[in-house]
Amino acid sequence: MTPDVSRETPALPERWGFALPALERYERRLATVGLEWGLIGPREVDRLWNRHIVNSALIETVIAEGADVIDVGSGAGLPGIPLALVRPDLHVILLEPLLRRSTFLEETVAELGLEDRVTVVRGRAEDRPVPPARIVTARAVAALDKLLGWCWPLVAPGGQLVALKGERAEQEVEQAAAKLKKLGLTATIRRVADTTAVLISKQ
Ligand SMILES: C[S@@+](CC[C@H](N)C(=O)[O-])C[C@H]1O[C@@H](n2cnc3c(N)ncnc32)[C@H](O)[C@@H]1O
């Protein structure tokens, strides 16, 4: 049975109008199959839209036109799937090591008709299973210090790591200070809707 995912729809950017049916379809899939498969906790169902889907899609504001994206540790597809839905110019790889999650992702990509520009790869970031991309995103995967070690080789020259960090952004940047210094990098903290992104650019 499809649960009632009643919610208040926040004012979405007008430019996303075309993507609304697909975003809602993804929300329903998370609330049904995602919940059944244990990828989404029961307490998350009521806040899928605002906290997970809209916040994920809003990182599009920091992503350049036509970029290729690797979403490291995509889980049930966050932020990679909402991002791909609102930005048809992007090519996205959803990188996820766990079988159940990567199976869910493959089925979701097919259901949403995204196969031509969204690819699921089962693997770990540190094994570099895919070539570097201009943008590497990660949300709730690991502390910035560890994430840098895993993800930095996946960022192409001229590209950027976009780590969604929420409340802990500043603290994690401080904790990663030694590694950032060693690599000669500067992290920029940017508020994006209700969350906070840490942006690190590669020369
Ligand atoms: C807490 S979940 C977050 C999932 C999703 N990004 C989100 O925001 O809902 C962390 C995910 O990172 C994946 N993961 C853990 N270590 C990883 C690694 N070394 N490389 C790639 N993914 C990894 C896990 O399998 C898991 O799906």
PDB file of C-alpha atoms and ligand atoms in Angstrom:
ATOM      1  CA  MET A   1       0.000   0.000   0.000  1.00  0.00           C
ATOM      2  CA  THR A   2       1.250   3.489  -0.806  1.00  0.00           C
ATOM      3  CA  PRO A   3       1.557   5.520   2.407  1.00  0.00           C
ATOM      4  CA  ASP A   4       0.134   9.004   2.467  1.00  0.00           C
ATOM      5  CA  VAL A   5       3.162  11.246   2.123  1.00  0.00           C
ATOM      6  CA  SER A   6       1.210  14.397   2.922  1.00  0.00           C
ATOM      7  CA  ARG A   7       3.407  17.422   3.347  1.00  0.00           C
ATOM      8  CA  GLU A   8       3.544  21.121   2.780  1.00  0.00           C
ATOM      9  CA  THR A   9       5.220  21.923  -0.477  1.00  0.00           C
ATOM     10  CA  PRO A  10       7.670  24.774   0.033  1.00  0.00           C
ATOM     11  CA  ALA A  11       7.871  27.356  -2.708  1.00  0.00           C
ATOM     12  CA  LEU A  12       9.984  25.639  -5.314  1.00  0.00           C
ATOM     13  CA  PRO A  13      12.059  27.641  -7.753  1.00  0.00           C
ATOM     14  CA  GLU A  14       9.869  28.267 -10.818  1.00  0.00           C
ATOM     15  CA  ARG A  15      12.597  26.851 -13.020  1.00  0.00           C
ATOM     16  CA  TRP A  16      11.931  23.397 -11.495  1.00  0.00           C
ATOM     17  CA  GLY A  17       8.320  23.201 -12.664  1.00  0.00           C
ATOM     18  CA  PHE A  18       9.164  20.717 -15.416  1.00  0.00           C
ATOM     19  CA  ALA A  19      10.801  18.352 -12.876  1.00  0.00           C
ATOM     20  CA  LEU A  20       8.027  18.329 -10.253  1.00  0.00           C
ATOM     21  CA  PRO A  21       6.248  15.096 -11.381  1.00  0.00           C
ATOM     22  CA  ALA A  22       9.540  13.173 -11.403  1.00  0.00           C
ATOM     23  CA  LEU A  23      10.613  14.594  -8.026  1.00  0.00           C
ATOM     24  CA  GLU A  24       7.264  13.501  -6.564  1.00  0.00           C
ATOM     25  CA  ARG A  25       7.611  10.067  -8.135  1.00  0.00           C
ATOM     26  CA  TYR A  26      11.041   9.734  -6.525  1.00  0.00           C
ATOM     27  CA  GLU A  27       9.588  10.804  -3.184  1.00  0.00           C
ATOM     28  CA  ARG A  28       6.921   8.080  -3.476  1.00  0.00           C
ATOM     29  CA  ARG A  29       9.545   5.482  -4.305  1.00  0.00           C
ATOM     30  CA  LEU A  30      11.619   6.443  -1.254  1.00  0.00           C
ATOM     31  CA  ALA A  31       8.508   6.328   0.944  1.00  0.00           C
ATOM     32  CA  THR A  32       7.498   2.865  -0.323  1.00  0.00           C
ATOM     33  CA  VAL A  33      10.335   0.671  -1.648  1.00  0.00           C
ATOM     34  CA  GLY A  34      13.007   2.729   0.136  1.00  0.00           C
ATOM     35  CA  LEU A  35      11.212   2.293   3.436  1.00  0.00           C
ATOM     36  CA  GLU A  36      10.536  -1.438   2.856  1.00  0.00           C
ATOM     37  CA  TRP A  37      14.168  -2.077   1.968  1.00  0.00           C
ATOM     38  CA  GLY A  38      15.365  -0.227   5.053  1.00  0.00           C
ATOM     39  CA  LEU A  39      17.079   2.570   3.108  1.00  0.00           C
ATOM     40  CA  ILE A  40      14.867   5.221   4.690  1.00  0.00           C
ATOM     41  CA  GLY A  41      13.981   5.279   8.390  1.00  0.00           C
ATOM     42  CA  PRO A  42      10.253   5.484   9.260  1.00  0.00           C
ATOM     43  CA  ARG A  43      10.796   8.855  10.922  1.00  0.00           C
ATOM     44  CA  GLU A  44      12.195  10.282   7.676  1.00  0.00           C
ATOM     45  CA  VAL A  45       9.047   9.691   5.599  1.00  0.00           C
ATOM     46  CA  ASP A  46       7.355  12.936   6.638  1.00  0.00           C
ATOM     47  CA  ARG A  47      10.435  14.984   5.915  1.00  0.00           C
ATOM     48  CA  LEU A  48      11.555  13.373   2.676  1.00  0.00           C
ATOM     49  CA  TRP A  49      10.460  16.330   0.590  1.00  0.00           C
ATOM     50  CA  ASN A  50      12.018  19.267   2.441  1.00  0.00           C
ATOM     51  CA  ARG A  51      14.948  17.766   4.250  1.00  0.00           C
ATOM     52  CA  HIS A  52      16.120  15.264   1.662  1.00  0.00           C
ATOM     53  CA  ILE A  53      14.799  15.999  -1.825  1.00  0.00           C
ATOM     54  CA  VAL A  54      14.551  19.805  -1.990  1.00  0.00           C
ATOM     55  CA  ASN A  55      17.750  20.375  -0.010  1.00  0.00           C
ATOM     56  CA  SER A  56      19.602  17.974  -2.302  1.00  0.00           C
ATOM     57  CA  ALA A  57      18.275  19.556  -5.485  1.00  0.00           C
ATOM     58  CA  LEU A  58      19.187  23.050  -4.279  1.00  0.00           C
ATOM     59  CA  ILE A  59      22.896  22.319  -4.530  1.00  0.00           C
ATOM     60  CA  GLU A  60      22.386  22.774  -8.263  1.00  0.00           C
ATOM     61  CA  THR A  61      23.010  26.486  -7.604  1.00  0.00           C
ATOM     62  CA  VAL A  62      26.734  25.784  -7.084  1.00  0.00           C
ATOM     63  CA  ILE A  63      27.157  23.416 -10.051  1.00  0.00           C
ATOM     64  CA  ALA A  64      28.367  24.642 -13.434  1.00  0.00           C
ATOM     65  CA  GLU A  65      26.427  24.104 -16.668  1.00  0.00           C
ATOM     66  CA  GLY A  66      27.045  20.738 -18.333  1.00  0.00           C
ATOM     67  CA  ALA A  67      29.251  19.362 -15.544  1.00  0.00           C
ATOM     68  CA  ASP A  68      29.850  15.666 -14.997  1.00  0.00           C
ATOM     69  CA  VAL A  69      29.127  14.662 -11.399  1.00  0.00           C
ATOM     70  CA  ILE A  70      30.089  11.728  -9.183  1.00  0.00           C
ATOM     71  CA  ASP A  71      27.788  11.370  -6.164  1.00  0.00           C
ATOM     72  CA  VAL A  72      29.926   9.431  -3.695  1.00  0.00           C
ATOM     73  CA  GLY A  73      28.024   7.211  -1.222  1.00  0.00           C
ATOM     74  CA  SER A  74      24.736   7.953  -2.929  1.00  0.00           C
ATOM     75  CA  GLY A  75      22.715   5.588  -0.693  1.00  0.00           C
ATOM     76  CA  ALA A  76      19.113   5.891  -1.856  1.00  0.00           C
ATOM     77  CA  GLY A  77      20.159   8.567  -4.397  1.00  0.00           C
ATOM     78  CA  LEU A  78      20.852  11.707  -2.360  1.00  0.00           C
ATOM     79  CA  PRO A  79      21.803  14.217  -3.551  1.00  0.00           C
ATOM     80  CA  GLY A  80      22.485  12.691  -6.993  1.00  0.00           C
ATOM     81  CA  ILE A  81      18.949  11.853  -8.145  1.00  0.00           C
ATOM     82  CA  PRO A  82      17.179  15.143  -7.241  1.00  0.00           C
ATOM     83  CA  LEU A  83      20.141  16.983  -8.733  1.00  0.00           C
ATOM     84  CA  ALA A  84      19.872  15.053 -12.015  1.00  0.00           C
ATOM     85  CA  LEU A  85      16.107  15.626 -12.114  1.00  0.00           C
ATOM     86  CA  VAL A  86      16.303  19.422 -11.847  1.00  0.00           C
ATOM     87  CA  ARG A  87      19.399  19.724 -14.069  1.00  0.00           C
ATOM     88  CA  PRO A  88      18.972  17.873 -17.386  1.00  0.00           C
ATOM     89  CA  ASP A  89      22.366  19.254 -18.509  1.00  0.00           C
ATOM     90  CA  LEU A  90      24.279  17.132 -15.975  1.00  0.00           C
ATOM     91  CA  HIS A  91      25.694  13.612 -16.346  1.00  0.00           C
ATOM     92  CA  VAL A  92      25.724  11.889 -12.969  1.00  0.00           C
ATOM     93  CA  ILE A  93      27.422   8.761 -11.637  1.00  0.00           C
ATOM     94  CA  LEU A  94      25.861   7.383  -8.443  1.00  0.00           C
ATOM     95  CA  LEU A  95      28.718   5.611  -6.647  1.00  0.00           C
ATOM     96  CA  GLU A  96      27.579   3.213  -3.949  1.00  0.00           C
ATOM     97  CA  PRO A  97      29.327   0.105  -2.549  1.00  0.00           C
ATOM     98  CA  LEU A  98      26.353  -1.765  -1.065  1.00  0.00           C
ATOM     99  CA  LEU A  99      24.443  -4.218  -3.269  1.00  0.00           C
ATOM    100  CA  ARG A 100      20.950  -3.508  -1.952  1.00  0.00           C
ATOM    101  CA  ARG A 101      21.435   0.241  -2.336  1.00  0.00           C
ATOM    102  CA  SER A 102      22.954   0.010  -5.809  1.00  0.00           C
ATOM    103  CA  THR A 103      20.079  -2.280  -6.896  1.00  0.00           C
ATOM    104  CA  PHE A 104      17.577   0.275  -5.545  1.00  0.00           C
ATOM    105  CA  LEU A 105      19.434   3.006  -7.434  1.00  0.00           C
ATOM    106  CA  GLU A 106      19.444   1.063 -10.727  1.00  0.00           C
ATOM    107  CA  GLU A 107      15.699   0.418 -10.484  1.00  0.00           C
ATOM    108  CA  THR A 108      15.043   4.057  -9.560  1.00  0.00           C
ATOM    109  CA  VAL A 109      17.072   5.378 -12.485  1.00  0.00           C
ATOM    110  CA  ALA A 110      15.078   3.104 -14.831  1.00  0.00           C
ATOM    111  CA  GLU A 111      11.724   4.089 -13.292  1.00  0.00           C
ATOM    112  CA  LEU A 112      12.527   7.784 -13.675  1.00  0.00           C
ATOM    113  CA  GLY A 113      13.815   7.339 -17.248  1.00  0.00           C
ATOM    114  CA  LEU A 114      17.240   8.739 -16.405  1.00  0.00           C
ATOM    115  CA  GLU A 115      19.336   5.946 -17.979  1.00  0.00           C
ATOM    116  CA  ASP A 116      20.782   8.168 -20.717  1.00  0.00           C
ATOM    117  CA  ARG A 117      22.662  10.389 -18.256  1.00  0.00           C
ATOM    118  CA  VAL A 118      22.642   8.759 -14.815  1.00  0.00           C
ATOM    119  CA  THR A 119      24.806   5.666 -14.230  1.00  0.00           C
ATOM    120  CA  VAL A 120      25.030   3.528 -11.110  1.00  0.00           C
ATOM    121  CA  VAL A 121      28.467   2.172 -10.223  1.00  0.00           C
ATOM    122  CA  ARG A 122      28.909  -0.244  -7.348  1.00  0.00           C
ATOM    123  CA  GLY A 123      32.181   0.546  -5.608  1.00  0.00           C
ATOM    124  CA  ARG A 124      34.105   2.491  -3.002  1.00  0.00           C
ATOM    125  CA  ALA A 125      35.456   5.969  -3.676  1.00  0.00           C
ATOM    126  CA  GLU A 126      38.987   5.102  -2.475  1.00  0.00           C
ATOM    127  CA  ASP A 127      39.229   2.304  -5.081  1.00  0.00           C
ATOM    128  CA  ARG A 128      38.676   4.933  -7.803  1.00  0.00           C
ATOM    129  CA  PRO A 129      36.260   2.802  -9.810  1.00  0.00           C
ATOM    130  CA  VAL A 130      35.411   5.705 -12.158  1.00  0.00           C
ATOM    131  CA  PRO A 131      37.500   8.395 -13.895  1.00  0.00           C
ATOM    132  CA  PRO A 132      37.697  11.836 -12.233  1.00  0.00           C
ATOM    133  CA  ALA A 133      34.798  14.255 -12.769  1.00  0.00           C
ATOM    134  CA  ARG A 134      34.394  18.023 -12.588  1.00  0.00           C
ATOM    135  CA  ILE A 135      32.075  17.785  -9.564  1.00  0.00           C
ATOM    136  CA  VAL A 136      32.165  15.261  -6.737  1.00  0.00           C
ATOM    137  CA  THR A 137      29.258  15.445  -4.293  1.00  0.00           C
ATOM    138  CA  ALA A 138      28.920  13.667  -0.948  1.00  0.00           C
ATOM    139  CA  ARG A 139      26.197  13.900   1.695  1.00  0.00           C
ATOM    140  CA  ALA A 140      26.384  12.158   5.062  1.00  0.00           C
ATOM    141  CA  VAL A 141      29.175   9.822   3.943  1.00  0.00           C
ATOM    142  CA  ALA A 142      32.168  10.570   6.215  1.00  0.00           C
ATOM    143  CA  ALA A 143      33.846  13.410   8.095  1.00  0.00           C
ATOM    144  CA  LEU A 144      35.531  15.915   5.773  1.00  0.00           C
ATOM    145  CA  ASP A 145      39.017  14.746   6.751  1.00  0.00           C
ATOM    146  CA  LYS A 146      38.312  11.180   5.641  1.00  0.00           C
ATOM    147  CA  LEU A 147      36.165  12.282   2.706  1.00  0.00           C
ATOM    148  CA  LEU A 148      39.043  14.312   1.291  1.00  0.00           C
ATOM    149  CA  GLY A 149      41.292  11.245   1.253  1.00  0.00           C
ATOM    150  CA  TRP A 150      38.641   9.180  -0.514  1.00  0.00           C
ATOM    151  CA  CYS A 151      37.268  11.766  -2.922  1.00  0.00           C
ATOM    152  CA  TRP A 152      40.089  14.118  -3.856  1.00  0.00           C
ATOM    153  CA  PRO A 153      41.545  11.797  -6.528  1.00  0.00           C
ATOM    154  CA  LEU A 154      38.068  11.669  -8.103  1.00  0.00           C
ATOM    155  CA  VAL A 155      37.968  15.458  -8.617  1.00  0.00           C
ATOM    156  CA  ALA A 156      39.268  16.436 -12.074  1.00  0.00           C
ATOM    157  CA  PRO A 157      41.664  19.414 -12.420  1.00  0.00           C
ATOM    158  CA  GLY A 158      39.548  22.592 -12.427  1.00  0.00           C
ATOM    159  CA  GLY A 159      36.808  20.710 -10.595  1.00  0.00           C
ATOM    160  CA  GLN A 160      35.276  20.887  -7.154  1.00  0.00           C
ATOM    161  CA  LEU A 161      34.325  18.747  -4.167  1.00  0.00           C
ATOM    162  CA  VAL A 162      30.845  19.685  -2.887  1.00  0.00           C
ATOM    163  CA  ALA A 163      30.327  18.134   0.548  1.00  0.00           C
ATOM    164  CA  LEU A 164      26.903  18.639   2.157  1.00  0.00           C
ATOM    165  CA  LYS A 165      27.567  19.011   5.851  1.00  0.00           C
ATOM    166  CA  GLY A 166      24.741  20.777   7.674  1.00  0.00           C
ATOM    167  CA  GLU A 167      25.482  22.030  11.179  1.00  0.00           C
ATOM    168  CA  ARG A 168      28.921  20.438  11.428  1.00  0.00           C
ATOM    169  CA  ALA A 169      30.461  22.213   8.441  1.00  0.00           C
ATOM    170  CA  GLU A 170      32.708  24.645  10.320  1.00  0.00           C
ATOM    171  CA  GLN A 171      33.809  22.066  12.854  1.00  0.00           C
ATOM    172  CA  GLU A 172      34.716  19.577  10.144  1.00  0.00           C
ATOM    173  CA  VAL A 173      36.671  22.173   8.184  1.00  0.00           C
ATOM    174  CA  GLU A 174      38.665  22.920  11.361  1.00  0.00           C
ATOM    175  CA  GLN A 175      39.284  19.220  11.953  1.00  0.00           C
ATOM    176  CA  ALA A 176      40.479  18.810   8.359  1.00  0.00           C
ATOM    177  CA  ALA A 177      42.754  21.878   8.553  1.00  0.00           C
ATOM    178  CA  ALA A 178      46.028  19.899   8.582  1.00  0.00           C
ATOM    179  CA  LYS A 179      45.032  17.794   5.582  1.00  0.00           C
ATOM    180  CA  LEU A 180      43.773  20.856   3.690  1.00  0.00           C
ATOM    181  CA  LYS A 181      47.047  22.673   4.400  1.00  0.00           C
ATOM    182  CA  LYS A 182      49.143  19.692   3.319  1.00  0.00           C
ATOM    183  CA  LEU A 183      47.251  19.572   0.019  1.00  0.00           C
ATOM    184  CA  GLY A 184      47.414  23.396  -0.334  1.00  0.00           C
ATOM    185  CA  LEU A 185      43.617  23.677  -0.382  1.00  0.00           C
ATOM    186  CA  THR A 186      41.087  26.208   0.843  1.00  0.00           C
ATOM    187  CA  ALA A 187      37.573  25.208   1.873  1.00  0.00           C
ATOM    188  CA  THR A 188      34.670  27.612   1.373  1.00  0.00           C
ATOM    189  CA  ILE A 189      31.540  27.197   3.480  1.00  0.00           C
ATOM    190  CA  ARG A 190      28.343  28.075   1.653  1.00  0.00           C
ATOM    191  CA  ARG A 191      24.802  28.090   3.027  1.00  0.00           C
ATOM    192  CA  VAL A 192      22.490  26.333   0.544  1.00  0.00           C
ATOM    193  CA  ALA A 193      18.832  26.456   1.646  1.00  0.00           C
ATOM    194  CA  ASP A 194      18.556  24.598   4.972  1.00  0.00           C
ATOM    195  CA  THR A 195      21.910  22.938   4.697  1.00  0.00           C
ATOM    196  CA  THR A 196      25.559  23.923   4.427  1.00  0.00           C
ATOM    197  CA  ALA A 197      27.959  22.911   1.694  1.00  0.00           C
ATOM    198  CA  VAL A 198      31.733  22.810   1.948  1.00  0.00           C
ATOM    199  CA  LEU A 199      33.269  23.616  -1.428  1.00  0.00           C
ATOM    200  CA  ILE A 200      36.893  22.782  -2.234  1.00  0.00           C
ATOM    201  CA  SER A 201      38.286  23.576  -5.670  1.00  0.00           C
ATOM    202  CA  LYS A 202      41.109  21.811  -7.521  1.00  0.00           C
ATOM    203  CA  GLN A 203      43.507  23.905  -9.589  1.00  0.00           C
TER     204      GLN A 203
HETATM  205  C1  LIG B   1      24.592   7.603   5.675  1.00  0.00           C
HETATM  206  S1  LIG B   1      24.568   7.035   4.035  1.00  0.00           S
HETATM  207  C2  LIG B   1      24.149   8.516   3.160  1.00  0.00           C
HETATM  208  C3  LIG B   1      23.501   8.231   1.850  1.00  0.00           C
HETATM  209  C4  LIG B   1      23.099   9.462   1.030  1.00  0.00           C
HETATM  210  N1  LIG B   1      24.250  10.187   0.542  1.00  0.00           N
HETATM  211  C5  LIG B   1      22.192  10.374   1.826  1.00  0.00           C
HETATM  212  O1  LIG B   1      22.526  11.538   2.042  1.00  0.00           O
HETATM  213  O2  LIG B   1      21.101   9.912   2.202  1.00  0.00           O
HETATM  214  C6  LIG B   1      26.310   6.815   3.636  1.00  0.00           C
HETATM  215  C7  LIG B   1      26.494   6.040   2.336  1.00  0.00           C
HETATM  216  O3  LIG B   1      27.895   6.076   1.997  1.00  0.00           O
HETATM  217  C8  LIG B   1      28.244   4.813   1.486  1.00  0.00           C
HETATM  218  N2  LIG B   1      29.699   4.649   1.662  1.00  0.00           N
HETATM  219  C9  LIG B   1      30.370   4.346   2.810  1.00  0.00           C
HETATM  220  N3  LIG B   1      31.698   4.285   2.588  1.00  0.00           N
HETATM  221  C10 LIG B   1      31.878   4.562   1.263  1.00  0.00           C
HETATM  222  C11 LIG B   1      33.032   4.634   0.425  1.00  0.00           C
HETATM  223  N4  LIG B   1      34.249   4.395   0.913  1.00  0.00           N
HETATM  224  N5  LIG B   1      32.858   4.959  -0.877  1.00  0.00           N
HETATM  225  C12 LIG B   1      31.626   5.203  -1.355  1.00  0.00           C
HETATM  226  N6  LIG B   1      30.490   5.133  -0.611  1.00  0.00           N
HETATM  227  C13 LIG B   1      30.621   4.808   0.679  1.00  0.00           C
HETATM  228  C14 LIG B   1      27.405   3.834   2.317  1.00  0.00           C
HETATM  229  O4  LIG B   1      27.255   2.579   1.700  1.00  0.00           O
HETATM  230  C15 LIG B   1      26.100   4.592   2.439  1.00  0.00           C
HETATM  231  O5  LIG B   1      25.189   4.273   1.413  1.00  0.00           O
END
